[in-house]
């Protein structure tokens, strides 16, 4: 809470091209919070460098992610949209919270375990303390709700634990945040291996549908999606591929699983996959058109970054100053 206003915060890493997992699990839900909450949506470039990035790609994707936020319906007049590294308080609070987070807690983070296996040649300290920076992002704004996909739930829970621990030592410092996980679309699975999450860093391009894929590519990728040897479109245990496609179809059409089963009764997987590709392409077309316009105006995006960072820094500095004072850091003004 900031005064009387409830706060919503979320972030996306500019570490790869964004997928329909990012879209359905997170970004498309962001604008639904804009009326009832004061919303901060951040492009988390500092998180992205926990795995090696090509600097030119990181720079380009930072612009692209901001443009996608806006193309997905986030009005910069109603939401604070900004880049993490433009607000130094994130890194400063992160250091402080590092001293209130336990080694054992961080060792239990499943994403750290996965990423340290995947990037075995670069298990850097930042990869390990990544969730503390995420806690700093969230707690700096006295956040009430954090809309994320299910893979980030453990990190938001850690942020809650850190906030509660700090509040016990220094009462009334942080609001304790709640994760907001969507009912439908919280974990979109890979099209190539539906037992795995769809991830922007997957090397198999057929596993991923990007928000910016063109219509033909989207339809082709859904056509190739791995399913099973059954032929009936129904949601059932063991049918991971079809369950995932039905979830995606349901996210785009708002139809229930029963309605989808009825719609495709007597039809094969081929017809269903084509229909999923079409609804996905139809839904993304206006986002892509708006994105192209926004990205063409680089100066406009930079002006937006600047305005967003100023707004965010105003609130972030307040919390940081409060924390520093409670800790006993000398403040001279
Ligand atoms: P990131 O960049 O990996 O993903 C951004 C958002 O997309 C969601 N998501 C998915 N949802 C459903 N199905 C999928 N296959 C899928 N893949 C990704 C993620 O859950 C996330 O909501 N650590 C965060 C970024 C972050 C953050 C924060 C989020 C940094 N600070 C503070 C919230 C609050 C991350 O790596 O997300």
mmCIF file of C-alpha atoms and ligand atoms in Angstrom:
data_model
loop_
_atom_site.group_PDB
_atom_site.id
_atom_site.type_symbol
_atom_site.label_atom_id
_atom_site.label_comp_id
_atom_site.label_asym_id
_atom_site.label_seq_id
_atom_site.Cartn_x
_atom_site.Cartn_y
_atom_site.Cartn_z
ATOM 1 C CA UNK A 1 0.000 0.000 0.000
ATOM 2 C CA UNK A 2 1.122 3.525 -0.687
ATOM 3 C CA UNK A 3 -1.221 5.739 1.307
ATOM 4 C CA UNK A 4 -4.709 4.572 0.387
ATOM 5 C CA UNK A 5 -3.683 3.031 -2.886
ATOM 6 C CA UNK A 6 -3.133 -0.689 -3.461
ATOM 7 C CA UNK A 7 -0.038 -1.524 -5.469
ATOM 8 C CA UNK A 8 0.609 -4.030 -8.241
ATOM 9 C CA UNK A 9 4.142 -4.845 -9.459
ATOM 10 C CA UNK A 10 5.500 -7.246 -12.037
ATOM 11 C CA UNK A 11 8.499 -7.642 -14.317
ATOM 12 C CA UNK A 12 9.662 -9.441 -17.436
ATOM 13 C CA UNK A 13 13.268 -10.194 -18.384
ATOM 14 C CA UNK A 14 14.458 -8.886 -21.764
ATOM 15 C CA UNK A 15 16.499 -12.062 -22.118
ATOM 16 C CA UNK A 16 14.888 -13.474 -25.255
ATOM 17 C CA UNK A 17 11.955 -13.039 -27.586
ATOM 18 C CA UNK A 18 8.778 -13.223 -25.568
ATOM 19 C CA UNK A 19 6.524 -16.251 -25.910
ATOM 20 C CA UNK A 20 2.800 -16.899 -25.680
ATOM 21 C CA UNK A 21 3.673 -18.340 -22.230
ATOM 22 C CA UNK A 22 4.841 -14.885 -21.120
ATOM 23 C CA UNK A 23 1.749 -13.403 -22.764
ATOM 24 C CA UNK A 24 -0.924 -15.735 -21.381
ATOM 25 C CA UNK A 25 0.699 -16.313 -17.988
ATOM 26 C CA UNK A 26 1.567 -12.694 -17.295
ATOM 27 C CA UNK A 27 1.612 -9.743 -19.710
ATOM 28 C CA UNK A 28 -1.925 -9.901 -21.067
ATOM 29 C CA UNK A 29 -3.254 -9.940 -17.494
ATOM 30 C CA UNK A 30 -1.283 -6.864 -16.444
ATOM 31 C CA UNK A 31 -3.764 -4.320 -17.814
ATOM 32 C CA UNK A 32 -6.629 -5.875 -15.804
ATOM 33 C CA UNK A 33 -5.024 -4.444 -12.656
ATOM 34 C CA UNK A 34 -4.669 -0.894 -13.937
ATOM 35 C CA UNK A 35 -7.999 0.430 -12.674
ATOM 36 C CA UNK A 36 -8.006 -0.935 -9.151
ATOM 37 C CA UNK A 37 -4.265 -0.689 -8.419
ATOM 38 C CA UNK A 38 -1.359 1.655 -8.920
ATOM 39 C CA UNK A 39 0.728 -0.497 -11.262
ATOM 40 C CA UNK A 40 4.475 -0.685 -11.819
ATOM 41 C CA UNK A 41 5.668 -2.856 -14.720
ATOM 42 C CA UNK A 42 9.388 -3.169 -15.056
ATOM 43 C CA UNK A 43 11.727 -4.465 -17.765
ATOM 44 C CA UNK A 44 14.200 -6.318 -15.544
ATOM 45 C CA UNK A 45 17.495 -5.974 -17.400
ATOM 46 C CA UNK A 46 19.564 -6.540 -14.240
ATOM 47 C CA UNK A 47 17.999 -9.972 -13.812
ATOM 48 C CA UNK A 48 18.806 -10.799 -17.428
ATOM 49 C CA UNK A 49 22.583 -10.618 -16.938
ATOM 50 C CA UNK A 50 22.564 -13.558 -14.527
ATOM 51 C CA UNK A 51 23.026 -15.544 -17.734
ATOM 52 C CA UNK A 52 25.388 -14.254 -20.428
ATOM 53 C CA UNK A 53 23.803 -11.786 -22.849
ATOM 54 C CA UNK A 54 25.068 -10.246 -26.065
ATOM 55 C CA UNK A 55 25.022 -6.515 -25.148
ATOM 56 C CA UNK A 56 23.492 -5.358 -28.449
ATOM 57 C CA UNK A 57 20.705 -7.950 -28.107
ATOM 58 C CA UNK A 58 20.006 -6.989 -24.496
ATOM 59 C CA UNK A 59 19.765 -3.323 -25.505
ATOM 60 C CA UNK A 60 17.411 -4.071 -28.421
ATOM 61 C CA UNK A 61 15.221 -6.392 -26.348
ATOM 62 C CA UNK A 62 14.868 -3.809 -23.607
ATOM 63 C CA UNK A 63 13.225 -1.441 -26.115
ATOM 64 C CA UNK A 64 11.207 -4.319 -27.537
ATOM 65 C CA UNK A 65 9.901 -5.450 -24.156
ATOM 66 C CA UNK A 66 8.764 -1.939 -23.288
ATOM 67 C CA UNK A 67 7.060 -1.638 -26.688
ATOM 68 C CA UNK A 68 5.361 -4.998 -26.111
ATOM 69 C CA UNK A 69 4.072 -3.892 -22.725
ATOM 70 C CA UNK A 70 2.362 -0.985 -24.416
ATOM 71 C CA UNK A 71 1.216 -3.061 -27.409
ATOM 72 C CA UNK A 72 -0.421 -5.488 -24.955
ATOM 73 C CA UNK A 73 -2.610 -2.680 -23.685
ATOM 74 C CA UNK A 74 -0.582 -1.029 -20.921
ATOM 75 C CA UNK A 75 -1.312 2.673 -21.109
ATOM 76 C CA UNK A 76 1.753 4.599 -19.871
ATOM 77 C CA UNK A 77 -0.548 7.262 -18.458
ATOM 78 C CA UNK A 78 -2.188 4.715 -16.174
ATOM 79 C CA UNK A 79 0.807 2.461 -15.428
ATOM 80 C CA UNK A 80 4.409 3.178 -14.507
ATOM 81 C CA UNK A 81 6.473 1.432 -17.212
ATOM 82 C CA UNK A 82 10.235 1.528 -16.808
ATOM 83 C CA UNK A 83 13.593 -0.225 -16.944
ATOM 84 C CA UNK A 84 15.071 -1.711 -13.763
ATOM 85 C CA UNK A 85 18.651 -0.418 -14.199
ATOM 86 C CA UNK A 86 17.279 3.149 -14.487
ATOM 87 C CA UNK A 87 16.214 3.041 -10.832
ATOM 88 C CA UNK A 88 19.324 2.364 -8.701
ATOM 89 C CA UNK A 89 17.251 1.725 -5.569
ATOM 90 C CA UNK A 90 16.542 -1.829 -6.846
ATOM 91 C CA UNK A 91 20.197 -2.824 -6.602
ATOM 92 C CA UNK A 92 20.658 -0.950 -3.324
ATOM 93 C CA UNK A 93 17.733 -2.600 -1.567
ATOM 94 C CA UNK A 94 18.802 -5.915 -3.025
ATOM 95 C CA UNK A 95 22.142 -5.680 -1.214
ATOM 96 C CA UNK A 96 20.406 -4.942 2.066
ATOM 97 C CA UNK A 97 17.941 -7.809 1.639
ATOM 98 C CA UNK A 98 20.830 -10.162 0.824
ATOM 99 C CA UNK A 99 21.838 -9.708 4.440
ATOM 100 C CA UNK A 100 18.350 -10.814 5.550
ATOM 101 C CA UNK A 101 18.066 -13.863 3.281
ATOM 102 C CA UNK A 102 19.451 -17.238 4.227
ATOM 103 C CA UNK A 103 21.805 -19.305 2.104
ATOM 104 C CA UNK A 104 19.602 -22.351 2.730
ATOM 105 C CA UNK A 105 16.489 -20.542 1.454
ATOM 106 C CA UNK A 106 18.178 -19.618 -1.803
ATOM 107 C CA UNK A 107 19.537 -23.148 -2.210
ATOM 108 C CA UNK A 108 15.966 -24.441 -2.262
ATOM 109 C CA UNK A 109 14.854 -22.307 -5.220
ATOM 110 C CA UNK A 110 13.941 -24.687 -8.028
ATOM 111 C CA UNK A 111 14.750 -22.150 -10.734
ATOM 112 C CA UNK A 112 18.297 -21.816 -9.375
ATOM 113 C CA UNK A 113 18.686 -25.582 -9.443
ATOM 114 C CA UNK A 114 17.414 -25.738 -13.052
ATOM 115 C CA UNK A 115 19.454 -22.793 -14.291
ATOM 116 C CA UNK A 116 22.657 -23.860 -12.588
ATOM 117 C CA UNK A 117 22.380 -27.248 -14.296
ATOM 118 C CA UNK A 118 21.649 -25.608 -17.640
ATOM 119 C CA UNK A 119 24.456 -23.039 -17.340
ATOM 120 C CA UNK A 120 26.940 -25.240 -15.479
ATOM 121 C CA UNK A 121 29.882 -23.227 -16.833
ATOM 122 C CA UNK A 122 28.550 -19.992 -15.309
ATOM 123 C CA UNK A 123 26.986 -20.601 -11.893
ATOM 124 C CA UNK A 124 27.634 -17.029 -10.762
ATOM 125 C CA UNK A 125 26.608 -15.463 -7.449
ATOM 126 C CA UNK A 126 23.989 -13.330 -9.239
ATOM 127 C CA UNK A 127 22.182 -16.453 -10.418
ATOM 128 C CA UNK A 128 22.031 -17.578 -6.793
ATOM 129 C CA UNK A 129 20.861 -14.240 -5.347
ATOM 130 C CA UNK A 130 18.509 -13.502 -8.266
ATOM 131 C CA UNK A 131 15.370 -14.017 -6.081
ATOM 132 C CA UNK A 132 16.647 -11.389 -3.627
ATOM 133 C CA UNK A 133 16.774 -8.781 -6.399
ATOM 134 C CA UNK A 134 13.253 -9.859 -7.304
ATOM 135 C CA UNK A 135 12.188 -9.401 -3.668
ATOM 136 C CA UNK A 136 13.753 -5.926 -3.745
ATOM 137 C CA UNK A 137 11.790 -5.079 -6.928
ATOM 138 C CA UNK A 138 8.559 -6.061 -5.251
ATOM 139 C CA UNK A 139 9.123 -4.702 -1.740
ATOM 140 C CA UNK A 140 10.450 -1.303 -2.882
ATOM 141 C CA UNK A 141 6.962 -0.314 -4.014
ATOM 142 C CA UNK A 142 5.061 -1.657 -0.966
ATOM 143 C CA UNK A 143 3.431 -4.060 -3.395
ATOM 144 C CA UNK A 144 0.164 -5.824 -2.548
ATOM 145 C CA UNK A 145 -0.154 -8.072 -5.611
ATOM 146 C CA UNK A 146 2.287 -9.604 -8.082
ATOM 147 C CA UNK A 147 0.750 -11.045 -11.271
ATOM 148 C CA UNK A 148 3.011 -13.878 -12.489
ATOM 149 C CA UNK A 149 2.937 -17.358 -14.008
ATOM 150 C CA UNK A 150 3.218 -20.317 -11.644
ATOM 151 C CA UNK A 151 6.982 -20.675 -12.182
ATOM 152 C CA UNK A 152 7.526 -17.423 -10.249
ATOM 153 C CA UNK A 153 5.310 -18.361 -7.286
ATOM 154 C CA UNK A 154 8.217 -19.709 -5.219
ATOM 155 C CA UNK A 155 10.129 -16.454 -5.728
ATOM 156 C CA UNK A 156 7.159 -14.336 -4.620
ATOM 157 C CA UNK A 157 6.805 -16.570 -1.567
ATOM 158 C CA UNK A 158 10.450 -15.931 -0.750
ATOM 159 C CA UNK A 159 9.782 -12.180 -1.048
ATOM 160 C CA UNK A 160 6.952 -12.649 1.482
ATOM 161 C CA UNK A 161 9.268 -14.480 3.862
ATOM 162 C CA UNK A 162 11.942 -11.804 3.562
ATOM 163 C CA UNK A 163 9.344 -9.064 4.167
ATOM 164 C CA UNK A 164 7.955 -10.860 7.216
ATOM 165 C CA UNK A 165 11.430 -11.460 8.660
ATOM 166 C CA UNK A 166 12.408 -7.828 8.161
ATOM 167 C CA UNK A 167 9.099 -6.598 9.610
ATOM 168 C CA UNK A 168 9.671 -8.679 12.723
ATOM 169 C CA UNK A 169 12.967 -6.954 13.318
ATOM 170 C CA UNK A 170 11.782 -3.544 12.110
ATOM 171 C CA UNK A 171 7.978 -3.342 12.385
ATOM 172 C CA UNK A 172 5.844 -1.847 9.583
ATOM 173 C CA UNK A 173 8.590 -1.632 6.993
ATOM 174 C CA UNK A 174 7.192 -3.639 4.078
ATOM 175 C CA UNK A 175 3.788 -4.632 2.751
ATOM 176 C CA UNK A 176 3.698 -8.426 2.438
ATOM 177 C CA UNK A 177 2.857 -9.205 -1.226
ATOM 178 C CA UNK A 178 0.532 -11.869 -2.689
ATOM 179 C CA UNK A 179 1.233 -13.700 -5.940
ATOM 180 C CA UNK A 180 -1.667 -13.439 -8.445
ATOM 181 C CA UNK A 181 -1.571 -16.544 -10.604
ATOM 182 C CA UNK A 182 -4.109 -16.738 -13.452
ATOM 183 C CA UNK A 183 -6.581 -19.647 -13.345
ATOM 184 C CA UNK A 184 -6.031 -20.357 -16.999
ATOM 185 C CA UNK A 185 -2.605 -20.053 -18.635
ATOM 186 C CA UNK A 186 -0.452 -20.153 -15.497
ATOM 187 C CA UNK A 187 1.888 -22.679 -17.125
ATOM 188 C CA UNK A 188 1.902 -22.937 -20.912
ATOM 189 C CA UNK A 189 3.894 -25.992 -21.945
ATOM 190 C CA UNK A 190 6.409 -26.571 -24.735
ATOM 191 C CA UNK A 191 4.855 -27.666 -28.043
ATOM 192 C CA UNK A 192 7.716 -30.130 -28.581
ATOM 193 C CA UNK A 193 7.721 -31.633 -25.080
ATOM 194 C CA UNK A 194 4.464 -30.872 -23.270
ATOM 195 C CA UNK A 195 5.862 -32.074 -19.943
ATOM 196 C CA UNK A 196 8.178 -29.013 -19.934
ATOM 197 C CA UNK A 197 7.348 -25.321 -19.558
ATOM 198 C CA UNK A 198 7.419 -23.251 -22.757
ATOM 199 C CA UNK A 199 10.538 -21.159 -22.252
ATOM 200 C CA UNK A 200 12.002 -18.298 -24.296
ATOM 201 C CA UNK A 201 15.445 -19.850 -23.905
ATOM 202 C CA UNK A 202 14.495 -23.234 -25.415
ATOM 203 C CA UNK A 203 16.802 -24.089 -28.311
ATOM 204 C CA UNK A 204 14.098 -25.959 -30.212
ATOM 205 C CA UNK A 205 12.200 -23.271 -32.144
ATOM 206 C CA UNK A 206 9.269 -25.622 -32.705
ATOM 207 C CA UNK A 207 8.731 -25.778 -28.952
ATOM 208 C CA UNK A 208 7.909 -22.074 -28.707
ATOM 209 C CA UNK A 209 5.373 -19.704 -30.206
ATOM 210 C CA UNK A 210 6.630 -16.149 -29.986
ATOM 211 C CA UNK A 211 4.255 -13.229 -29.544
ATOM 212 C CA UNK A 212 5.795 -11.761 -32.697
ATOM 213 C CA UNK A 213 5.681 -14.889 -34.905
ATOM 214 C CA UNK A 214 3.821 -14.313 -38.164
ATOM 215 C CA UNK A 215 0.544 -16.068 -38.884
ATOM 216 C CA UNK A 216 1.996 -18.830 -41.068
ATOM 217 C CA UNK A 217 4.713 -19.615 -38.544
ATOM 218 C CA UNK A 218 2.200 -19.773 -35.697
ATOM 219 C CA UNK A 219 -0.050 -22.143 -37.636
ATOM 220 C CA UNK A 220 2.899 -24.307 -38.719
ATOM 221 C CA UNK A 221 4.207 -24.593 -35.141
ATOM 222 C CA UNK A 222 0.806 -25.645 -33.793
ATOM 223 C CA UNK A 223 0.427 -28.155 -36.647
ATOM 224 C CA UNK A 224 3.687 -29.788 -35.536
ATOM 225 C CA UNK A 225 2.827 -29.770 -31.824
ATOM 226 C CA UNK A 226 3.493 -33.102 -30.149
ATOM 227 C CA UNK A 227 0.276 -34.836 -29.057
ATOM 228 C CA UNK A 228 -0.595 -38.513 -28.463
ATOM 229 C CA UNK A 229 -1.889 -41.531 -30.364
ATOM 230 C CA UNK A 230 -5.518 -41.006 -29.296
ATOM 231 C CA UNK A 231 -7.741 -39.124 -31.745
ATOM 232 C CA UNK A 232 -10.381 -37.549 -29.514
ATOM 233 C CA UNK A 233 -10.015 -33.933 -28.363
ATOM 234 C CA UNK A 234 -10.605 -34.242 -24.631
ATOM 235 C CA UNK A 235 -8.884 -32.965 -21.485
ATOM 236 C CA UNK A 236 -7.557 -35.968 -19.571
ATOM 237 C CA UNK A 237 -4.644 -37.243 -17.572
ATOM 238 C CA UNK A 238 -1.758 -38.427 -19.709
ATOM 239 C CA UNK A 239 -2.765 -36.241 -22.658
ATOM 240 C CA UNK A 240 -0.270 -33.474 -21.898
ATOM 241 C CA UNK A 241 0.012 -32.221 -25.477
ATOM 242 C CA UNK A 242 -3.748 -31.977 -26.053
ATOM 243 C CA UNK A 243 -4.312 -30.568 -22.549
ATOM 244 C CA UNK A 244 -1.815 -27.803 -23.340
ATOM 245 C CA UNK A 245 -3.415 -27.016 -26.719
ATOM 246 C CA UNK A 246 -6.873 -26.987 -25.105
ATOM 247 C CA UNK A 247 -5.565 -24.616 -22.425
ATOM 248 C CA UNK A 248 -4.151 -22.278 -25.071
ATOM 249 C CA UNK A 249 -7.390 -22.440 -27.085
ATOM 250 C CA UNK A 250 -9.383 -21.769 -23.926
ATOM 251 C CA UNK A 251 -7.199 -18.759 -23.020
ATOM 252 C CA UNK A 252 -7.786 -17.173 -26.411
ATOM 253 C CA UNK A 253 -11.506 -18.014 -26.761
ATOM 254 C CA UNK A 254 -12.620 -18.033 -23.096
ATOM 255 C CA UNK A 255 -14.349 -21.367 -23.810
ATOM 256 C CA UNK A 256 -14.414 -24.053 -21.104
ATOM 257 C CA UNK A 257 -12.838 -27.468 -21.642
ATOM 258 C CA UNK A 258 -16.334 -29.035 -22.016
ATOM 259 C CA UNK A 259 -17.274 -26.494 -24.679
ATOM 260 C CA UNK A 260 -14.057 -27.217 -26.553
ATOM 261 C CA UNK A 261 -14.646 -30.976 -26.348
ATOM 262 C CA UNK A 262 -18.153 -30.466 -27.798
ATOM 263 C CA UNK A 263 -16.897 -28.137 -30.533
ATOM 264 C CA UNK A 264 -14.373 -30.703 -31.758
ATOM 265 C CA UNK A 265 -16.420 -33.871 -31.219
ATOM 266 C CA UNK A 266 -16.037 -36.075 -34.306
ATOM 267 C CA UNK A 267 -13.122 -33.984 -35.592
ATOM 268 C CA UNK A 268 -9.472 -35.024 -35.548
ATOM 269 C CA UNK A 269 -6.369 -33.504 -34.024
ATOM 270 C CA UNK A 270 -5.473 -31.885 -37.373
ATOM 271 C CA UNK A 271 -8.606 -29.705 -37.373
ATOM 272 C CA UNK A 272 -8.118 -28.829 -33.734
ATOM 273 C CA UNK A 273 -4.462 -27.834 -34.118
ATOM 274 C CA UNK A 274 -5.359 -25.599 -37.061
ATOM 275 C CA UNK A 275 -8.098 -23.942 -34.994
ATOM 276 C CA UNK A 276 -5.674 -23.302 -32.098
ATOM 277 C CA UNK A 277 -3.175 -21.744 -34.514
ATOM 278 C CA UNK A 278 -5.861 -19.538 -36.023
ATOM 279 C CA UNK A 279 -7.250 -18.165 -32.751
ATOM 280 C CA UNK A 280 -3.720 -17.504 -31.522
ATOM 281 C CA UNK A 281 -2.715 -15.703 -34.741
ATOM 282 C CA UNK A 282 -5.978 -13.701 -34.742
ATOM 283 C CA UNK A 283 -5.459 -12.583 -31.136
ATOM 284 C CA UNK A 284 -1.830 -11.603 -31.658
ATOM 285 C CA UNK A 285 -2.314 -9.709 -34.946
ATOM 286 C CA UNK A 286 -3.454 -6.415 -33.345
ATOM 287 C CA UNK A 287 -0.694 -6.649 -30.701
ATOM 288 C CA UNK A 288 1.900 -7.111 -33.458
ATOM 289 C CA UNK A 289 0.564 -4.190 -35.504
ATOM 290 C CA UNK A 290 0.637 -1.835 -32.537
ATOM 291 C CA UNK A 291 4.090 -3.122 -31.515
ATOM 292 C CA UNK A 292 5.540 -2.260 -34.942
ATOM 293 C CA UNK A 293 4.280 1.319 -34.688
ATOM 294 C CA UNK A 294 5.645 1.734 -31.169
ATOM 295 C CA UNK A 295 9.044 0.237 -31.958
ATOM 296 C CA UNK A 296 9.483 2.548 -34.937
ATOM 297 C CA UNK A 297 9.432 5.507 -32.544
ATOM 298 C CA UNK A 298 12.634 4.946 -30.575
ATOM 299 C CA UNK A 299 12.674 8.498 -29.214
ATOM 300 C CA UNK A 300 9.110 7.988 -27.959
ATOM 301 C CA UNK A 301 10.160 4.817 -26.146
ATOM 302 C CA UNK A 302 13.147 6.572 -24.593
ATOM 303 C CA UNK A 303 10.933 9.422 -23.401
ATOM 304 C CA UNK A 304 8.661 6.806 -21.880
ATOM 305 C CA UNK A 305 11.598 5.058 -20.163
ATOM 306 C CA UNK A 306 12.691 8.347 -18.666
ATOM 307 C CA UNK A 307 9.249 9.329 -17.426
ATOM 308 C CA UNK A 308 8.628 5.838 -16.001
ATOM 309 C CA UNK A 309 11.983 5.770 -14.208
ATOM 310 C CA UNK A 310 11.345 9.171 -12.622
ATOM 311 C CA UNK A 311 7.933 8.074 -11.357
ATOM 312 C CA UNK A 312 9.252 4.756 -10.070
ATOM 313 C CA UNK A 313 12.324 6.318 -8.440
ATOM 314 C CA UNK A 314 10.120 8.686 -6.455
ATOM 315 C CA UNK A 315 8.350 5.788 -4.709
ATOM 316 C CA UNK A 316 11.428 3.559 -4.565
ATOM 317 C CA UNK A 317 13.516 6.197 -2.819
ATOM 318 C CA UNK A 318 10.875 6.598 -0.118
ATOM 319 C CA UNK A 319 11.003 2.918 0.830
ATOM 320 C CA UNK A 320 14.783 2.765 0.556
ATOM 321 C CA UNK A 321 15.199 5.795 2.840
ATOM 322 C CA UNK A 322 12.816 4.234 5.379
ATOM 323 C CA UNK A 323 14.806 0.976 5.350
ATOM 324 C CA UNK A 324 18.169 2.723 5.618
ATOM 325 C CA UNK A 325 16.948 4.787 8.549
ATOM 326 C CA UNK A 326 15.625 1.728 10.380
ATOM 327 C CA UNK A 327 18.920 -0.078 9.844
ATOM 328 C CA UNK A 328 20.933 2.744 11.355
ATOM 329 C CA UNK A 329 22.537 4.144 8.225
ATOM 330 C CA UNK A 330 23.392 7.796 8.762
ATOM 331 C CA UNK A 331 21.284 10.079 6.595
ATOM 332 C CA UNK A 332 22.611 13.510 5.755
ATOM 333 C CA UNK A 333 20.561 15.815 3.547
HETATM 334 P P1 LIG B 1 10.290 -14.169 -16.977
HETATM 335 O O1 LIG B 1 10.901 -13.059 -17.740
HETATM 336 O O2 LIG B 1 10.899 -15.525 -17.097
HETATM 337 O O3 LIG B 1 8.786 -14.322 -17.371
HETATM 338 C C1 LIG B 1 7.891 -13.230 -17.353
HETATM 339 C C2 LIG B 1 6.527 -13.691 -16.891
HETATM 340 O O4 LIG B 1 6.022 -14.715 -17.757
HETATM 341 C C3 LIG B 1 5.611 -15.840 -16.986
HETATM 342 N N1 LIG B 1 5.862 -17.054 -17.771
HETATM 343 C C4 LIG B 1 4.936 -17.987 -18.041
HETATM 344 N N2 LIG B 1 3.637 -18.086 -17.707
HETATM 345 C C5 LIG B 1 2.958 -19.168 -18.160
HETATM 346 N N3 LIG B 1 3.520 -20.135 -18.937
HETATM 347 C C6 LIG B 1 4.821 -20.075 -19.293
HETATM 348 N N4 LIG B 1 5.351 -21.017 -20.070
HETATM 349 C C7 LIG B 1 5.589 -18.956 -18.842
HETATM 350 N N5 LIG B 1 6.880 -18.577 -19.013
HETATM 351 C C8 LIG B 1 7.037 -17.415 -18.344
HETATM 352 C C9 LIG B 1 6.469 -15.785 -15.735
HETATM 353 O O5 LIG B 1 5.880 -16.500 -14.665
HETATM 354 C C10 LIG B 1 6.556 -14.307 -15.474
HETATM 355 O O6 LIG B 1 5.410 -13.866 -14.770
HETATM 356 N N6 LIG B 1 11.934 -13.421 -12.327
HETATM 357 C C11 LIG B 1 10.933 -13.032 -13.290
HETATM 358 C C12 LIG B 1 10.978 -11.552 -13.623
HETATM 359 C C13 LIG B 1 10.882 -10.661 -12.433
HETATM 360 C C14 LIG B 1 9.723 -10.371 -11.676
HETATM 361 C C15 LIG B 1 10.131 -9.443 -10.678
HETATM 362 C C16 LIG B 1 8.389 -10.796 -11.762
HETATM 363 C C17 LIG B 1 11.911 -9.947 -11.877
HETATM 364 N N7 LIG B 1 11.445 -9.220 -10.838
HETATM 365 C C18 LIG B 1 9.230 -8.971 -9.740
HETATM 366 C C19 LIG B 1 7.503 -10.303 -10.812
HETATM 367 C C20 LIG B 1 7.916 -9.403 -9.823
HETATM 368 C C21 LIG B 1 11.183 -13.806 -14.577
HETATM 369 O O7 LIG B 1 12.238 -14.309 -14.821
HETATM 370 O O8 LIG B 1 10.142 -13.780 -15.439
#
